[in-house]
């Protein structure tokens, strides 16, 4: 059945937590038993399962990569990591040099990873491809770097005129207005730089994806990207300020309670300051001395420690909540402005707040189950994302044909996973 100009075709996801759990637990055990060698086979099985569980218009997606190719990439990545670790331990300068080289080659890894990954994905017997080049990757990220440099110069100039930087340099206390202006400028600058890199990378990926002979085209202005990021980070910053203020207040109360407990536990004779002042020549009390039959009083700071841990965890979850919200909002923005050659469009209607709740509750359940809920959490998150996506055909896609593809290597794919890059679409 061909896609025609009918109502949007929704994506469907048929993955189940218990099915993926079996794949995950066996893959984990074999990866540990083989000292990581089985990781290549585990990656292929995982991707193949998720692709085969994703359906559009009655057809499933497929993943065709060979584990041996990924194993070669993993070995290369392990060699790079070992060089960095050994170099850093024996010669710190060498370790730093390896790190800088890896960062400088990041666009290369992005391109190689996407080429390998998409070349082994298919839908309706048509392969995907990534047409981006290393040169275009450096050009796209180079724009983001120029924006970062320009933003940094603007920040320093603004802070200089506000008197904030001058006060810090001269070891003076800046005025309240200077502090507020300084933090506001730093906040806007940070969001602008992060948005520039995110937009540059994501648009570079989307605009070089090809399905058969048809290409994707995504157009989203920097202002729209920055507006989404500013609102998200602003709300996240307010929540972080509330958590920090509550943490300071709670920690102060816990500290006062701990000192009160300590004072009550000390003998009254040790607290007699008047007697100590009246007899200055008296030798100080040995801090290791204890009265017979009496245990030495303990500091008892456990309430304070527990309070600090609680607010650290709250702050940690807030960071991940903000990132989950922003990722969902940006995915919606990108897909809703993406067109497949021929006038075909996409729709993504996932609710950022709902996605954030799924993300936070998943992490809570993962912690409570000591990691065993991880496969169920992944199924739950991906199911929500996919079920809120749809394809809007403008007509038949029968005109899209397969194109010749070169053989791709898995080095960049493995490096992308190592660096934590979410390169898949």
CSV table of C-alpha atoms in Angstrom, one decimal, residues 68-219:
chain,number,residue,atom,x,y,z
A,68,UNK,CA,32.4,-7.5,13.3
A,69,UNK,CA,32.5,-4.0,11.7
A,70,UNK,CA,31.5,-2.4,15.0
A,71,UNK,CA,34.0,-4.6,16.9
A,72,UNK,CA,36.8,-3.1,14.8
A,73,UNK,CA,35.6,0.4,15.6
A,74,UNK,CA,35.4,-0.5,19.3
A,75,UNK,CA,38.9,-1.8,19.3
A,76,UNK,CA,40.1,1.5,17.7
A,77,UNK,CA,38.3,3.5,20.3
A,78,UNK,CA,39.7,1.4,23.1
A,79,UNK,CA,43.2,2.1,21.7
A,80,UNK,CA,42.5,5.8,21.8
A,81,UNK,CA,41.1,5.7,25.3
A,82,UNK,CA,44.1,3.6,26.5
A,83,UNK,CA,46.5,6.1,24.9
A,84,UNK,CA,44.8,8.9,26.7
A,85,UNK,CA,44.8,7.1,30.1
A,86,UNK,CA,48.4,5.9,29.9
A,87,UNK,CA,49.6,9.2,28.4
A,88,UNK,CA,47.8,11.1,31.2
A,89,UNK,CA,49.3,8.9,33.9
A,90,UNK,CA,52.9,8.9,32.6
A,91,UNK,CA,53.1,12.3,30.8
A,92,UNK,CA,50.2,14.6,31.6
A,93,UNK,CA,51.0,16.8,28.6
A,94,UNK,CA,50.6,13.8,26.3
A,95,UNK,CA,47.2,13.0,27.8
A,96,UNK,CA,46.1,16.6,27.3
A,97,UNK,CA,47.3,16.5,23.7
A,98,UNK,CA,45.3,13.3,23.0
A,99,UNK,CA,42.2,14.9,24.5
A,100,UNK,CA,42.7,18.1,22.4
A,101,UNK,CA,43.2,16.0,19.2
A,102,UNK,CA,40.0,14.0,19.9
A,103,UNK,CA,38.0,17.2,20.4
A,104,UNK,CA,39.5,18.7,17.2
A,105,UNK,CA,38.5,15.5,15.3
A,106,UNK,CA,34.9,15.6,16.7
A,107,UNK,CA,33.3,16.7,13.4
A,108,UNK,CA,35.1,13.8,11.7
A,109,UNK,CA,33.6,11.3,14.2
A,110,UNK,CA,30.2,12.8,13.8
A,111,UNK,CA,30.3,12.4,10.0
A,112,UNK,CA,31.7,8.8,10.1
A,113,UNK,CA,29.3,7.7,12.8
A,114,UNK,CA,26.3,9.0,10.9
A,115,UNK,CA,27.4,7.6,7.6
A,116,UNK,CA,27.8,4.1,9.1
A,117,UNK,CA,24.6,4.3,11.2
A,118,UNK,CA,22.3,5.5,8.5
A,119,UNK,CA,23.8,3.4,5.8
A,120,UNK,CA,22.6,0.3,7.7
A,121,UNK,CA,19.0,1.6,8.4
A,122,UNK,CA,16.2,0.9,6.0
A,123,UNK,CA,12.4,1.3,5.6
A,124,UNK,CA,10.3,-0.4,3.0
A,125,UNK,CA,13.5,-1.9,1.4
A,126,UNK,CA,15.0,1.6,0.9
A,127,UNK,CA,18.2,2.5,2.7
A,128,UNK,CA,19.0,5.7,4.5
A,129,UNK,CA,22.2,7.6,3.9
A,130,UNK,CA,24.2,10.5,5.3
A,131,UNK,CA,25.5,12.9,2.7
A,132,UNK,CA,27.4,15.3,4.9
A,133,UNK,CA,31.1,15.7,4.5
A,134,UNK,CA,33.9,16.5,7.0
A,135,UNK,CA,34.4,19.8,5.3
A,136,UNK,CA,30.8,20.8,5.7
A,137,UNK,CA,30.8,19.6,9.3
A,138,UNK,CA,33.8,21.9,10.2
A,139,UNK,CA,32.0,24.7,8.4
A,140,UNK,CA,28.8,24.2,10.3
A,141,UNK,CA,30.4,23.9,13.7
A,142,UNK,CA,32.8,26.7,12.8
A,143,UNK,CA,29.9,29.1,12.6
A,144,UNK,CA,28.9,28.0,16.2
A,145,UNK,CA,32.5,28.7,17.3
A,146,UNK,CA,32.5,32.2,15.8
A,147,UNK,CA,29.2,32.9,17.5
A,148,UNK,CA,30.7,31.7,20.8
A,149,UNK,CA,33.7,34.0,20.4
A,150,UNK,CA,31.6,37.0,19.5
A,151,UNK,CA,29.3,36.3,22.5
A,152,UNK,CA,32.3,36.0,24.8
A,153,UNK,CA,33.7,39.4,23.6
A,154,UNK,CA,30.3,41.0,24.1
A,155,UNK,CA,30.0,39.6,27.6
A,156,UNK,CA,33.4,40.9,28.6
A,157,UNK,CA,32.6,44.3,27.1
A,158,UNK,CA,29.3,44.5,28.8
A,159,UNK,CA,30.6,43.4,32.2
A,160,UNK,CA,33.5,45.9,31.8
A,161,UNK,CA,31.1,48.8,31.3
A,162,UNK,CA,28.9,47.6,34.2
A,163,UNK,CA,31.8,47.8,36.6
A,164,UNK,CA,31.4,44.1,37.6
A,165,UNK,CA,34.8,43.0,36.2
A,166,UNK,CA,36.6,46.1,37.5
A,167,UNK,CA,35.3,45.4,41.0
A,168,UNK,CA,36.5,41.8,40.9
A,169,UNK,CA,39.9,42.7,39.5
A,170,UNK,CA,40.4,45.4,42.2
A,171,UNK,CA,39.2,43.0,44.9
A,172,UNK,CA,36.2,45.3,45.6
A,173,UNK,CA,32.6,44.3,46.4
A,174,UNK,CA,30.5,45.0,43.3
A,175,UNK,CA,27.3,46.8,43.7
A,176,UNK,CA,24.0,44.9,43.7
A,177,UNK,CA,23.0,46.3,40.3
A,178,UNK,CA,26.4,45.2,38.8
A,179,UNK,CA,25.9,41.7,40.3
A,180,UNK,CA,22.4,41.4,38.8
A,181,UNK,CA,23.6,42.7,35.4
A,182,UNK,CA,26.6,40.4,35.4
A,183,UNK,CA,24.6,37.3,36.1
A,184,UNK,CA,22.0,38.2,33.6
A,185,UNK,CA,24.6,38.8,30.9
A,186,UNK,CA,26.4,35.5,31.7
A,187,UNK,CA,23.1,33.6,31.7
A,188,UNK,CA,22.1,34.9,28.3
A,189,UNK,CA,25.6,34.4,26.9
A,190,UNK,CA,25.7,30.8,28.1
A,191,UNK,CA,22.3,30.0,26.6
A,192,UNK,CA,23.3,31.7,23.3
A,193,UNK,CA,26.5,29.7,23.0
A,194,UNK,CA,24.8,26.4,23.9
A,195,UNK,CA,22.0,27.1,21.4
A,196,UNK,CA,24.5,27.9,18.7
A,197,UNK,CA,26.3,24.6,19.0
A,198,UNK,CA,23.0,22.6,19.4
A,199,UNK,CA,21.4,24.3,16.4
A,200,UNK,CA,24.5,23.9,14.3
A,201,UNK,CA,24.9,20.3,15.0
A,202,UNK,CA,21.3,19.3,14.7
A,203,UNK,CA,20.6,21.2,11.5
A,204,UNK,CA,23.8,19.8,10.0
A,205,UNK,CA,22.6,16.2,10.8
A,206,UNK,CA,19.0,16.7,9.6
A,207,UNK,CA,19.9,18.5,6.4
A,208,UNK,CA,22.2,15.8,5.3
A,209,UNK,CA,19.9,12.8,5.8
A,210,UNK,CA,18.7,11.0,2.7
A,211,UNK,CA,16.1,8.3,2.3
A,212,UNK,CA,16.7,6.5,-1.0
A,213,UNK,CA,17.0,9.4,-3.5
A,214,UNK,CA,15.0,11.9,-1.4
A,215,UNK,CA,16.7,14.3,1.0
A,216,UNK,CA,15.4,15.9,4.2
A,217,UNK,CA,15.2,19.7,4.5
A,218,UNK,CA,15.0,21.4,7.9
A,219,UNK,CA,14.8,25.2,8.4
